[in-house]
PDB file of C-alpha atoms in Angstrom:
ATOM      1  CA  MET A   1     -19.069   3.223   3.863  1.00 63.00           C
ATOM      2  CA  ASN A   2     -22.268   3.546   0.566  1.00 80.00           C
ATOM      3  CA  ILE A   3     -22.806  -0.571   0.216  1.00 86.00           C
ATOM      4  CA  SER A   4     -25.234   0.257  -2.972  1.00 89.00           C
ATOM      5  CA  ALA A   5     -22.234   1.380  -4.893  1.00 85.00           C
ATOM      6  CA  MET A   6     -20.111  -1.669  -3.274  1.00 87.00           C
ATOM      7  CA  LEU A   7     -22.745  -4.503  -4.248  1.00 90.00           C
ATOM      8  CA  GLN A   8     -23.270  -3.016  -7.946  1.00 88.00           C
ATOM      9  CA  MET A   9     -18.879  -2.776  -8.029  1.00 84.00           C
ATOM     10  CA  ALA A  10     -19.112  -6.327  -7.078  1.00 89.00           C
ATOM     11  CA  LEU A  11     -22.027  -7.740  -9.146  1.00 92.00           C
ATOM     12  CA  SER A  12     -20.271  -5.940 -12.086  1.00 88.00           C
ATOM     13  CA  MET A  13     -17.516  -7.819 -11.782  1.00 87.00           C
ATOM     14  CA  ALA A  14     -18.841 -11.095 -10.879  1.00 90.00           C
ATOM     15  CA  ILE A  15     -20.380 -10.920 -14.388  1.00 91.00           C
ATOM     16  CA  PHE A  16     -17.547  -9.895 -16.299  1.00 86.00           C
ATOM     17  CA  GLY A  17     -16.262 -12.858 -14.523  1.00 87.00           C
ATOM     18  CA  SER A  18     -18.298 -15.477 -16.631  1.00 90.00           C
ATOM     19  CA  ILE A  19     -17.287 -13.509 -19.781  1.00 89.00           C
ATOM     20  CA  GLY A  20     -14.782 -16.240 -20.601  1.00 89.00           C
ATOM     21  CA  PHE A  21     -17.534 -19.017 -20.303  1.00 89.00           C
ATOM     22  CA  PHE A  22     -20.218 -17.107 -22.548  1.00 90.00           C
ATOM     23  CA  ALA A  23     -17.396 -16.158 -25.144  1.00 90.00           C
ATOM     24  CA  GLY A  24     -16.396 -20.137 -25.209  1.00 88.00           C
ATOM     25  CA  ASN A  25     -20.247 -21.015 -25.796  1.00 91.00           C
ATOM     26  CA  THR A  26     -21.198 -18.143 -28.778  1.00 93.00           C
ATOM     27  CA  GLY A  27     -19.427 -20.137 -31.641  1.00 92.00           C
ATOM     28  CA  ILE A  28     -17.711 -17.186 -33.223  1.00 94.00           C
ATOM     29  CA  SER A  29     -14.486 -15.743 -33.169  1.00 92.00           C
ATOM     30  CA  ALA A  30     -13.032 -13.042 -31.377  1.00 93.00           C
ATOM     31  CA  ALA A  31     -12.991 -10.406 -33.083  1.00 93.00           C
ATOM     32  CA  GLU A  32     -16.275 -10.838 -34.435  1.00 94.00           C
ATOM     33  CA  LEU A  33     -17.367 -11.496 -30.572  1.00 94.00           C
ATOM     34  CA  VAL A  34     -15.771  -8.287 -30.267  1.00 94.00           C
ATOM     35  CA  PHE A  35     -17.320  -6.205 -33.366  1.00 95.00           C
ATOM     36  CA  VAL A  36     -20.562  -6.970 -31.340  1.00 93.00           C
ATOM     37  CA  ARG A  37     -19.529  -6.665 -28.498  1.00 90.00           C
ATOM     38  CA  CYS A  38     -18.530  -3.026 -29.368  1.00 93.00           C
ATOM     39  CA  ILE A  39     -21.597  -2.172 -31.316  1.00 94.00           C
ATOM     40  CA  CYS A  40     -23.799  -2.919 -28.341  1.00 90.00           C
ATOM     41  CA  ALA A  41     -21.855  -0.870 -25.426  1.00 88.00           C
ATOM     42  CA  THR A  42     -21.915   1.832 -27.940  1.00 92.00           C
ATOM     43  CA  VAL A  43     -26.100   1.866 -28.659  1.00 92.00           C
ATOM     44  CA  PHE A  44     -26.551   1.066 -24.666  1.00 89.00           C
ATOM     45  CA  LEU A  45     -23.839   3.508 -23.517  1.00 89.00           C
ATOM     46  CA  VAL A  46     -25.358   6.447 -25.796  1.00 93.00           C
ATOM     47  CA  PHE A  47     -28.552   5.716 -24.597  1.00 91.00           C
ATOM     48  CA  CYS A  48     -27.319   6.074 -20.981  1.00 88.00           C
ATOM     49  CA  TRP A  49     -25.174   9.545 -21.378  1.00 91.00           C
ATOM     50  CA  LEU A  50     -28.474  11.114 -23.302  1.00 94.00           C
ATOM     51  CA  ILE A  51     -31.395   9.881 -20.615  1.00 92.00           C
ATOM     52  CA  THR A  52     -28.953  10.469 -17.591  1.00 89.00           C
ATOM     53  CA  GLY A  53     -29.011  14.811 -19.342  1.00 91.00           C
ATOM     54  CA  GLN A  54     -24.673  13.683 -19.722  1.00 88.00           C
ATOM     55  CA  TYR A  55     -24.329  14.949 -22.901  1.00 89.00           C
ATOM     56  CA  LYS A  56     -25.805  18.834 -21.365  1.00 91.00           C
ATOM     57  CA  VAL A  57     -22.885  19.205 -19.545  1.00 89.00           C
ATOM     58  CA  GLU A  58     -19.782  17.531 -21.753  1.00 91.00           C
ATOM     59  CA  VAL A  59     -16.693  19.292 -22.092  1.00 88.00           C
ATOM     60  CA  TRP A  60     -15.387  18.306 -25.038  1.00 92.00           C
ATOM     61  CA  ARG A  61     -11.152  19.080 -25.778  1.00 92.00           C
ATOM     62  CA  THR A  62      -9.652  17.863 -29.039  1.00 93.00           C
ATOM     63  CA  ALA A  63      -6.877  16.675 -26.936  1.00 92.00           C
ATOM     64  CA  GLU A  64      -8.766  14.830 -25.113  1.00 91.00           C
ATOM     65  CA  ILE A  65     -10.786  13.119 -27.768  1.00 93.00           C
ATOM     66  CA  LEU A  66      -7.398  12.089 -29.391  1.00 94.00           C
ATOM     67  CA  GLN A  67      -5.901  10.563 -26.479  1.00 92.00           C
ATOM     68  CA  THR A  68      -9.875   8.867 -25.842  1.00 91.00           C
ATOM     69  CA  LEU A  69      -8.956   7.329 -29.381  1.00 95.00           C
ATOM     70  CA  VAL A  70      -5.888   5.975 -28.919  1.00 94.00           C
ATOM     71  CA  CYS A  71      -7.233   4.957 -25.533  1.00 90.00           C
ATOM     72  CA  GLY A  72      -9.805   2.957 -27.277  1.00 92.00           C
ATOM     73  CA  VAL A  73      -7.703   1.051 -29.846  1.00 95.00           C
ATOM     74  CA  PHE A  74      -5.724  -0.720 -27.206  1.00 95.00           C
ATOM     75  CA  LEU A  75      -9.328  -1.097 -25.420  1.00 90.00           C
ATOM     76  CA  VAL A  76     -10.599  -3.068 -28.523  1.00 94.00           C
ATOM     77  CA  LEU A  77      -7.367  -5.276 -28.910  1.00 95.00           C
ATOM     78  CA  ASN A  78      -7.402  -5.973 -25.157  1.00 93.00           C
ATOM     79  CA  TRP A  79     -10.734  -7.644 -25.552  1.00 92.00           C
ATOM     80  CA  VAL A  80      -9.585  -9.114 -29.373  1.00 94.00           C
ATOM     81  CA  PHE A  81      -6.597 -10.937 -27.385  1.00 95.00           C
ATOM     82  CA  LEU A  82      -7.994 -12.189 -24.784  1.00 93.00           C
ATOM     83  CA  PHE A  83     -11.180 -14.343 -26.632  1.00 93.00           C
ATOM     84  CA  ILE A  84      -8.340 -15.454 -28.754  1.00 93.00           C
ATOM     85  CA  ALA A  85      -6.348 -16.473 -25.671  1.00 92.00           C
ATOM     86  CA  PHE A  86      -9.730 -17.891 -24.120  1.00 91.00           C
ATOM     87  CA  GLU A  87      -9.469 -19.894 -27.593  1.00 89.00           C
ATOM     88  CA  LYS A  88      -6.505 -21.203 -27.159  1.00 87.00           C
ATOM     89  CA  MET A  89      -6.080 -22.242 -23.108  1.00 86.00           C
ATOM     90  CA  SER A  90      -8.024 -22.212 -20.355  1.00 87.00           C
ATOM     91  CA  ILE A  91     -10.331 -19.575 -18.900  1.00 89.00           C
ATOM     92  CA  THR A  92      -8.171 -20.030 -15.286  1.00 88.00           C
ATOM     93  CA  ILE A  93      -4.830 -19.734 -17.173  1.00 88.00           C
ATOM     94  CA  ALA A  94      -5.738 -16.251 -19.498  1.00 89.00           C
ATOM     95  CA  ILE A  95      -7.078 -14.675 -16.804  1.00 89.00           C
ATOM     96  CA  SER A  96      -4.084 -15.258 -14.411  1.00 88.00           C
ATOM     97  CA  ILE A  97      -2.250 -13.639 -17.429  1.00 89.00           C
ATOM     98  CA  TYR A  98      -4.757 -11.469 -18.403  1.00 89.00           C
ATOM     99  CA  ASN A  99      -4.480  -9.762 -14.784  1.00 85.00           C
ATOM    100  CA  LEU A 100      -0.867  -8.838 -14.723  1.00 86.00           C
ATOM    101  CA  ALA A 101      -1.954  -5.902 -16.270  1.00 85.00           C
ATOM    102  CA  PRO A 102      -1.276  -3.880 -12.779  1.00 81.00           C
ATOM    103  CA  ILE A 103       2.054  -4.997 -13.065  1.00 85.00           C
ATOM    104  CA  ILE A 104       2.605  -4.256 -16.544  1.00 88.00           C
ATOM    105  CA  VAL A 105       1.355  -0.288 -15.759  1.00 83.00           C
ATOM    106  CA  LEU A 106       4.184  -0.361 -13.093  1.00 82.00           C
ATOM    107  CA  ILE A 107       6.841  -1.245 -15.740  1.00 86.00           C
ATOM    108  CA  LEU A 108       5.789   0.866 -18.196  1.00 85.00           C
ATOM    109  CA  GLY A 109       5.464   4.313 -15.212  1.00 80.00           C
ATOM    110  CA  THR A 110       9.219   3.386 -14.719  1.00 83.00           C
ATOM    111  CA  ILE A 111      10.263   3.480 -18.132  1.00 81.00           C
ATOM    112  CA  PHE A 112       8.203   6.171 -19.656  1.00 77.00           C
ATOM    113  CA  LEU A 113       6.953   7.950 -16.633  1.00 72.00           C
ATOM    114  CA  LYS A 114       9.481   8.100 -14.488  1.00 73.00           C
ATOM    115  CA  GLU A 115       7.857   6.893 -12.154  1.00 73.00           C
ATOM    116  CA  LYS A 116      10.119   5.747  -8.813  1.00 77.00           C
ATOM    117  CA  MET A 117      10.625   1.795  -8.777  1.00 76.00           C
ATOM    118  CA  THR A 118      10.164   0.905  -4.934  1.00 80.00           C
ATOM    119  CA  ILE A 119      10.840  -2.069  -3.155  1.00 84.00           C
ATOM    120  CA  ARG A 120       7.857  -2.991  -2.748  1.00 80.00           C
ATOM    121  CA  SER A 121       6.950  -2.971  -7.205  1.00 80.00           C
ATOM    122  CA  LEU A 122      10.068  -4.734  -7.717  1.00 84.00           C
ATOM    123  CA  LEU A 123       8.864  -7.936  -5.458  1.00 87.00           C
ATOM    124  CA  ALA A 124       5.876  -8.002  -7.132  1.00 84.00           C
ATOM    125  CA  ILE A 125       7.180  -7.384 -10.923  1.00 85.00           C
ATOM    126  CA  ILE A 126       9.757 -10.402  -9.349  1.00 88.00           C
ATOM    127  CA  VAL A 127       7.042 -12.782  -7.716  1.00 89.00           C
ATOM    128  CA  CYS A 128       4.587 -11.964 -11.186  1.00 86.00           C
ATOM    129  CA  PHE A 129       7.423 -13.002 -13.046  1.00 85.00           C
ATOM    130  CA  LEU A 130       8.252 -16.415 -11.232  1.00 88.00           C
ATOM    131  CA  GLY A 131       4.395 -17.184 -11.324  1.00 87.00           C
ATOM    132  CA  SER A 132       4.052 -16.872 -15.245  1.00 83.00           C
ATOM    133  CA  VAL A 133       6.461 -18.541 -15.861  1.00 80.00           C
ATOM    134  CA  CYS A 134       4.792 -21.563 -13.338  1.00 84.00           C
ATOM    135  CA  ILE A 135       1.969 -21.129 -15.184  1.00 80.00           C
ATOM    136  CA  ILE A 136       3.455 -21.714 -18.964  1.00 71.00           C
ATOM    137  CA  GLY A 137       5.055 -24.900 -17.464  1.00 64.00           C
ATOM    138  CA  TYR A 138       7.916 -26.664 -19.144  1.00 52.00           C
ATOM    139  CA  ASP A 139       6.248 -28.196 -21.580  1.00 52.00           C
ATOM    140  CA  GLY A 140       4.594 -25.056 -22.392  1.00 49.00           C
ATOM    141  CA  ILE A 141       8.118 -23.833 -23.741  1.00 53.00           C
ATOM    142  CA  GLY A 142       9.801 -26.711 -25.476  1.00 58.00           C
ATOM    143  CA  THR A 143       9.288 -25.064 -28.915  1.00 62.00           C
ATOM    144  CA  PHE A 144       8.461 -20.909 -30.048  1.00 62.00           C
ATOM    145  CA  SER A 145       5.538 -23.043 -32.239  1.00 69.00           C
ATOM    146  CA  ASP A 146       4.200 -24.639 -28.413  1.00 65.00           C
ATOM    147  CA  PHE A 147       5.041 -21.386 -26.807  1.00 65.00           C
ATOM    148  CA  ILE A 148       2.500 -19.367 -29.246  1.00 67.00           C
ATOM    149  CA  GLY A 149       0.329 -22.204 -29.557  1.00 68.00           C
ATOM    150  CA  SER A 150      -0.386 -22.028 -26.050  1.00 72.00           C
ATOM    151  CA  GLY A 151      -1.962 -18.858 -26.375  1.00 82.00           C
ATOM    152  CA  PHE A 152       0.217 -17.639 -23.843  1.00 86.00           C
ATOM    153  CA  VAL A 153       1.626 -14.611 -26.422  1.00 89.00           C
ATOM    154  CA  TRP A 154      -1.870 -13.709 -26.349  1.00 92.00           C
ATOM    155  CA  ALA A 155      -2.860 -12.932 -22.581  1.00 92.00           C
ATOM    156  CA  ILE A 156       0.016 -10.956 -22.246  1.00 92.00           C
ATOM    157  CA  PHE A 157      -0.400  -8.903 -25.529  1.00 94.00           C
ATOM    158  CA  SER A 158      -4.515  -8.281 -23.717  1.00 94.00           C
ATOM    159  CA  ALA A 159      -2.159  -7.687 -20.602  1.00 92.00           C
ATOM    160  CA  PHE A 160      -0.158  -5.121 -22.099  1.00 94.00           C
ATOM    161  CA  CYS A 161      -2.934  -3.189 -24.297  1.00 94.00           C
ATOM    162  CA  TYR A 162      -5.185  -3.371 -21.125  1.00 88.00           C
ATOM    163  CA  ALA A 163      -2.329  -1.872 -19.425  1.00 88.00           C
ATOM    164  CA  MET A 164      -1.534   1.248 -22.014  1.00 91.00           C
ATOM    165  CA  THR A 165      -5.264   1.572 -21.683  1.00 87.00           C
ATOM    166  CA  MET A 166      -5.181   2.171 -18.026  1.00 81.00           C
ATOM    167  CA  LEU A 167      -2.277   4.416 -18.577  1.00 84.00           C
ATOM    168  CA  LEU A 168      -3.688   6.143 -21.645  1.00 85.00           C
ATOM    169  CA  GLY A 169      -6.811   6.715 -19.658  1.00 78.00           C
ATOM    170  CA  LYS A 170      -5.618   8.113 -16.492  1.00 72.00           C
ATOM    171  CA  GLY A 171      -5.370  11.938 -17.806  1.00 73.00           C
ATOM    172  CA  ILE A 172      -8.636  12.606 -19.645  1.00 79.00           C
ATOM    173  CA  SER A 173     -11.361  14.413 -16.999  1.00 78.00           C
ATOM    174  CA  GLY A 174     -12.945  16.475 -19.348  1.00 83.00           C
ATOM    175  CA  LEU A 175     -15.042  13.658 -20.607  1.00 87.00           C
ATOM    176  CA  SER A 176     -17.913  11.428 -18.363  1.00 86.00           C
ATOM    177  CA  ALA A 177     -16.978   8.082 -18.180  1.00 81.00           C
ATOM    178  CA  PHE A 178     -19.892   7.014 -20.164  1.00 85.00           C
ATOM    179  CA  ALA A 179     -19.265   9.939 -23.201  1.00 90.00           C
ATOM    180  CA  MET A 180     -15.100   8.511 -23.292  1.00 87.00           C
ATOM    181  CA  THR A 181     -16.254   4.935 -23.508  1.00 86.00           C
ATOM    182  CA  PHE A 182     -18.687   5.042 -26.153  1.00 91.00           C
ATOM    183  CA  ILE A 183     -15.825   6.903 -28.009  1.00 93.00           C
ATOM    184  CA  GLN A 184     -13.658   3.613 -27.751  1.00 90.00           C
ATOM    185  CA  THR A 185     -16.106   1.190 -28.704  1.00 91.00           C
ATOM    186  CA  GLY A 186     -17.704   3.011 -31.377  1.00 94.00           C
ATOM    187  CA  ILE A 187     -14.116   3.732 -33.097  1.00 95.00           C
ATOM    188  CA  GLY A 188     -13.776  -0.425 -32.041  1.00 94.00           C
ATOM    189  CA  ILE A 189     -16.475  -0.627 -35.003  1.00 96.00           C
ATOM    190  CA  VAL A 190     -14.835   1.199 -37.625  1.00 96.00           C
ATOM    191  CA  MET A 191     -10.996  -0.548 -36.896  1.00 96.00           C
ATOM    192  CA  LEU A 192     -13.057  -4.333 -36.736  1.00 96.00           C
ATOM    193  CA  PHE A 193     -15.169  -3.535 -39.729  1.00 96.00           C
ATOM    194  CA  PRO A 194     -13.516  -4.339 -42.717  1.00 95.00           C
ATOM    195  CA  PHE A 195     -12.090  -7.802 -40.789  1.00 93.00           C
ATOM    196  CA  MET A 196     -15.433  -8.754 -40.569  1.00 94.00           C
ATOM    197  CA  ASP A 197     -16.591 -12.373 -41.798  1.00 93.00           C
ATOM    198  CA  PHE A 198     -20.283 -12.009 -41.588  1.00 92.00           C
ATOM    199  CA  ASP A 199     -20.311 -15.837 -42.578  1.00 93.00           C
ATOM    200  CA  VAL A 200     -19.707 -16.854 -39.402  1.00 91.00           C
ATOM    201  CA  PHE A 201     -23.361 -15.782 -38.205  1.00 91.00           C
ATOM    202  CA  GLN A 202     -24.434 -17.955 -40.826  1.00 90.00           C
ATOM    203  CA  GLY A 203     -26.219 -21.324 -39.115  1.00 88.00           C
ATOM    204  CA  LEU A 204     -25.791 -20.094 -35.657  1.00 92.00           C
ATOM    205  CA  THR A 205     -27.896 -21.942 -32.701  1.00 94.00           C
ATOM    206  CA  LYS A 206     -30.415 -19.916 -30.566  1.00 93.00           C
ATOM    207  CA  SER A 207     -28.192 -20.626 -27.363  1.00 94.00           C
ATOM    208  CA  ASN A 208     -25.008 -19.375 -29.920  1.00 93.00           C
ATOM    209  CA  TRP A 209     -27.310 -16.083 -30.067  1.00 93.00           C
ATOM    210  CA  LEU A 210     -28.182 -15.816 -26.430  1.00 93.00           C
ATOM    211  CA  TYR A 211     -24.794 -16.607 -25.807  1.00 93.00           C
ATOM    212  CA  ILE A 212     -23.770 -13.354 -28.069  1.00 92.00           C
ATOM    213  CA  LEU A 213     -26.171 -11.158 -27.098  1.00 89.00           C
ATOM    214  CA  GLY A 214     -25.540 -11.887 -23.495  1.00 89.00           C
ATOM    215  CA  THR A 215     -21.375 -10.831 -24.128  1.00 90.00           C
ATOM    216  CA  GLY A 216     -22.620  -7.865 -25.782  1.00 87.00           C
ATOM    217  CA  LEU A 217     -25.215  -6.481 -23.467  1.00 85.00           C
ATOM    218  CA  ILE A 218     -24.756  -7.528 -20.303  1.00 88.00           C
ATOM    219  CA  HIS A 219     -20.739  -8.212 -20.000  1.00 87.00           C
ATOM    220  CA  THR A 220     -20.616  -4.518 -21.855  1.00 82.00           C
ATOM    221  CA  GLY A 221     -23.406  -2.687 -21.887  1.00 79.00           C
ATOM    222  CA  PHE A 222     -25.205  -2.898 -18.339  1.00 84.00           C
ATOM    223  CA  VAL A 223     -21.426  -4.106 -16.388  1.00 84.00           C
ATOM    224  CA  TYR A 224     -20.330  -0.459 -17.748  1.00 76.00           C
ATOM    225  CA  TYR A 225     -23.016   0.884 -16.373  1.00 78.00           C
ATOM    226  CA  LEU A 226     -23.390  -0.876 -12.936  1.00 83.00           C
ATOM    227  CA  PHE A 227     -19.180  -0.157 -12.883  1.00 78.00           C
ATOM    228  CA  PHE A 228     -19.365   3.838 -13.843  1.00 71.00           C
ATOM    229  CA  ASN A 229     -22.339   3.981 -11.710  1.00 72.00           C
ATOM    230  CA  SER A 230     -20.520   3.311  -8.313  1.00 79.00           C
ATOM    231  CA  LEU A 231     -16.704   4.200  -9.592  1.00 70.00           C
ATOM    232  CA  ARG A 232     -17.013   7.441  -8.360  1.00 67.00           C
ATOM    233  CA  LYS A 233     -18.617   6.518  -5.142  1.00 78.00           C
ATOM    234  CA  LEU A 234     -15.983   4.173  -3.910  1.00 76.00           C
ATOM    235  CA  SER A 235     -12.264   4.511  -2.659  1.00 71.00           C
ATOM    236  CA  THR A 236      -9.880   3.495  -4.872  1.00 63.00           C
ATOM    237  CA  ILE A 237      -9.016   0.700  -1.448  1.00 67.00           C
ATOM    238  CA  VAL A 238     -12.128  -0.582  -2.049  1.00 75.00           C
ATOM    239  CA  ILE A 239     -12.525  -0.820  -6.152  1.00 71.00           C
ATOM    240  CA  SER A 240      -9.047  -2.548  -5.610  1.00 66.00           C
ATOM    241  CA  ALA A 241     -10.354  -5.187  -3.114  1.00 73.00           C
ATOM    242  CA  LEU A 242     -13.526  -5.732  -5.337  1.00 78.00           C
ATOM    243  CA  VAL A 243     -12.075  -6.050  -8.918  1.00 76.00           C
ATOM    244  CA  PHE A 244     -10.569  -9.571  -7.171  1.00 79.00           C
ATOM    245  CA  VAL A 245     -14.392 -10.992  -7.406  1.00 85.00           C
ATOM    246  CA  ASP A 246     -13.588 -10.702 -11.676  1.00 84.00           C
ATOM    247  CA  PRO A 247     -10.495 -13.796 -11.730  1.00 85.00           C
ATOM    248  CA  ILE A 248     -12.392 -15.340  -9.020  1.00 86.00           C
ATOM    249  CA  VAL A 249     -16.063 -16.053 -10.430  1.00 89.00           C
ATOM    250  CA  ALA A 250     -13.830 -17.350 -13.865  1.00 88.00           C
ATOM    251  CA  ILE A 251     -11.969 -19.605 -11.740  1.00 87.00           C
ATOM    252  CA  LEU A 252     -14.744 -20.908 -10.024  1.00 87.00           C
ATOM    253  CA  LEU A 253     -16.597 -21.077 -13.692  1.00 89.00           C
ATOM    254  CA  ASP A 254     -13.598 -22.769 -15.432  1.00 88.00           C
ATOM    255  CA  THR A 255     -13.538 -25.607 -12.384  1.00 87.00           C
ATOM    256  CA  ILE A 256     -17.054 -25.853 -11.544  1.00 87.00           C
ATOM    257  CA  LEU A 257     -18.622 -26.292 -15.335  1.00 84.00           C
ATOM    258  CA  LEU A 258     -15.754 -26.487 -17.963  1.00 82.00           C
ATOM    259  CA  ASP A 259     -13.503 -29.180 -15.595  1.00 83.00           C
ATOM    260  CA  PHE A 260     -10.942 -27.650 -15.564  1.00 84.00           C
ATOM    261  CA  ARG A 261      -7.914 -28.552 -12.929  1.00 85.00           C
ATOM    262  CA  PRO A 262      -4.477 -26.733 -12.543  1.00 83.00           C
ATOM    263  CA  SER A 263      -1.850 -28.479 -12.211  1.00 84.00           C
ATOM    264  CA  VAL A 264       0.509 -28.141  -8.950  1.00 88.00           C
ATOM    265  CA  LEU A 265       2.963 -26.195 -10.779  1.00 86.00           C
ATOM    266  CA  GLN A 266       0.139 -24.400 -12.719  1.00 85.00           C
ATOM    267  CA  THR A 267      -1.349 -23.234  -8.572  1.00 90.00           C
ATOM    268  CA  ILE A 268       1.465 -22.367  -7.138  1.00 91.00           C
ATOM    269  CA  GLY A 269       2.144 -19.916 -10.496  1.00 89.00           C
ATOM    270  CA  ILE A 270      -1.279 -18.538 -10.187  1.00 89.00           C
ATOM    271  CA  LEU A 271      -0.962 -17.838  -6.094  1.00 91.00           C
ATOM    272  CA  LEU A 272       2.122 -16.513  -7.320  1.00 90.00           C
ATOM    273  CA  VAL A 273       0.830 -13.863 -10.005  1.00 88.00           C
ATOM    274  CA  PHE A 274      -2.465 -12.907  -7.857  1.00 88.00           C
ATOM    275  CA  GLY A 275      -0.679 -12.234  -4.741  1.00 87.00           C
ATOM    276  CA  GLY A 276       2.721 -10.468  -6.617  1.00 85.00           C
ATOM    277  CA  ILE A 277      -0.969  -8.310  -7.905  1.00 79.00           C
ATOM    278  CA  ILE A 278      -2.314  -7.879  -4.157  1.00 81.00           C
ATOM    279  CA  TYR A 279       0.793  -7.078  -2.578  1.00 78.00           C
ATOM    280  CA  THR A 280       1.367  -3.940  -4.590  1.00 71.00           C
ATOM    281  CA  LEU A 281      -2.428  -2.895  -3.778  1.00 65.00           C
ATOM    282  CA  ILE A 282      -2.291  -2.973  -0.177  1.00 65.00           C
ATOM    283  CA  GLY A 283       0.697  -0.702   0.085  1.00 56.00           C
ATOM    284  CA  PRO A 284       0.001   3.350   1.008  1.00 49.00           C
ATOM    285  CA  LYS A 285      -0.650   4.292  -2.170  1.00 48.00           C
ATOM    286  CA  PRO A 286      -3.054   1.881  -4.438  1.00 44.00           C
ATOM    287  CA  LEU A 287      -2.377   1.004  -8.067  1.00 43.00           C
ATOM    288  CA  ILE A 288      -5.381   1.777  -9.917  1.00 45.00           C
ATOM    289  CA  HIS A 289      -8.689   1.508 -10.841  1.00 46.00           C
ATOM    290  CA  LYS A 290      -9.930  -1.268 -12.642  1.00 47.00           C
ATOM    291  CA  GLU A 291     -11.888  -1.380 -15.593  1.00 49.00           C
ATOM    292  CA  ALA A 292     -13.986  -3.936 -17.127  1.00 46.00           C
TER     293      ALA A 292
END
């Protein structure tokens, strides 16, 4: 067992788990924050790509580049929707819904890839659905506007886009992880630039800038480096277990630093969601690799 790789993966997930806390202290909106994140990630990963010499052995295929670009669109939308969800609801609730992505992959795989839906998969979907209903709560679905304003829809959009990122990324084998990711974050810069309100960067405090740069350099560039450096040295089972460091850290920070206290019904919902996800991962064929 590669202990060094395990520690790197665990650290990357732990750092990413604090992204909600950082995002809430940047003082800028979701789109602008993702734009900065894309710039930092692109610069950092291109630098790593060059100094490691990976560019010398890169395999460029037109089909894979196009697939990577489409994958990048979903990756960037995933980030934007997740940060909007953080603005509208607690980090704990948003990250719980966001982590429904593996279940969405199961559903999409059954519909579009003609993969067989097993009893295990069906039970996991039902459990996660019930958990989602508990998380929203009766009060959260009183009216349609309440439902939209709760942030639940944005968290679901984020989970769906993340699921699409995973499905589209599965068939990319020629490009290195570094090249694939800086292409994706590069397309994010192009996508978001027309919508940027650069006035939001005026009047920010030093603290705001520290959180902004931390989100870009640490939560994106450094985390991606740790993640990709350890990914191919670990088994799928180990990766599937370590990805839960991310939501655990996020929930702990939300409850300890931000004093969030879920209701009894929400607590049951969170347990059901993660129970359903874990149930899919402990089977003979673990579901997915997680990306930070």
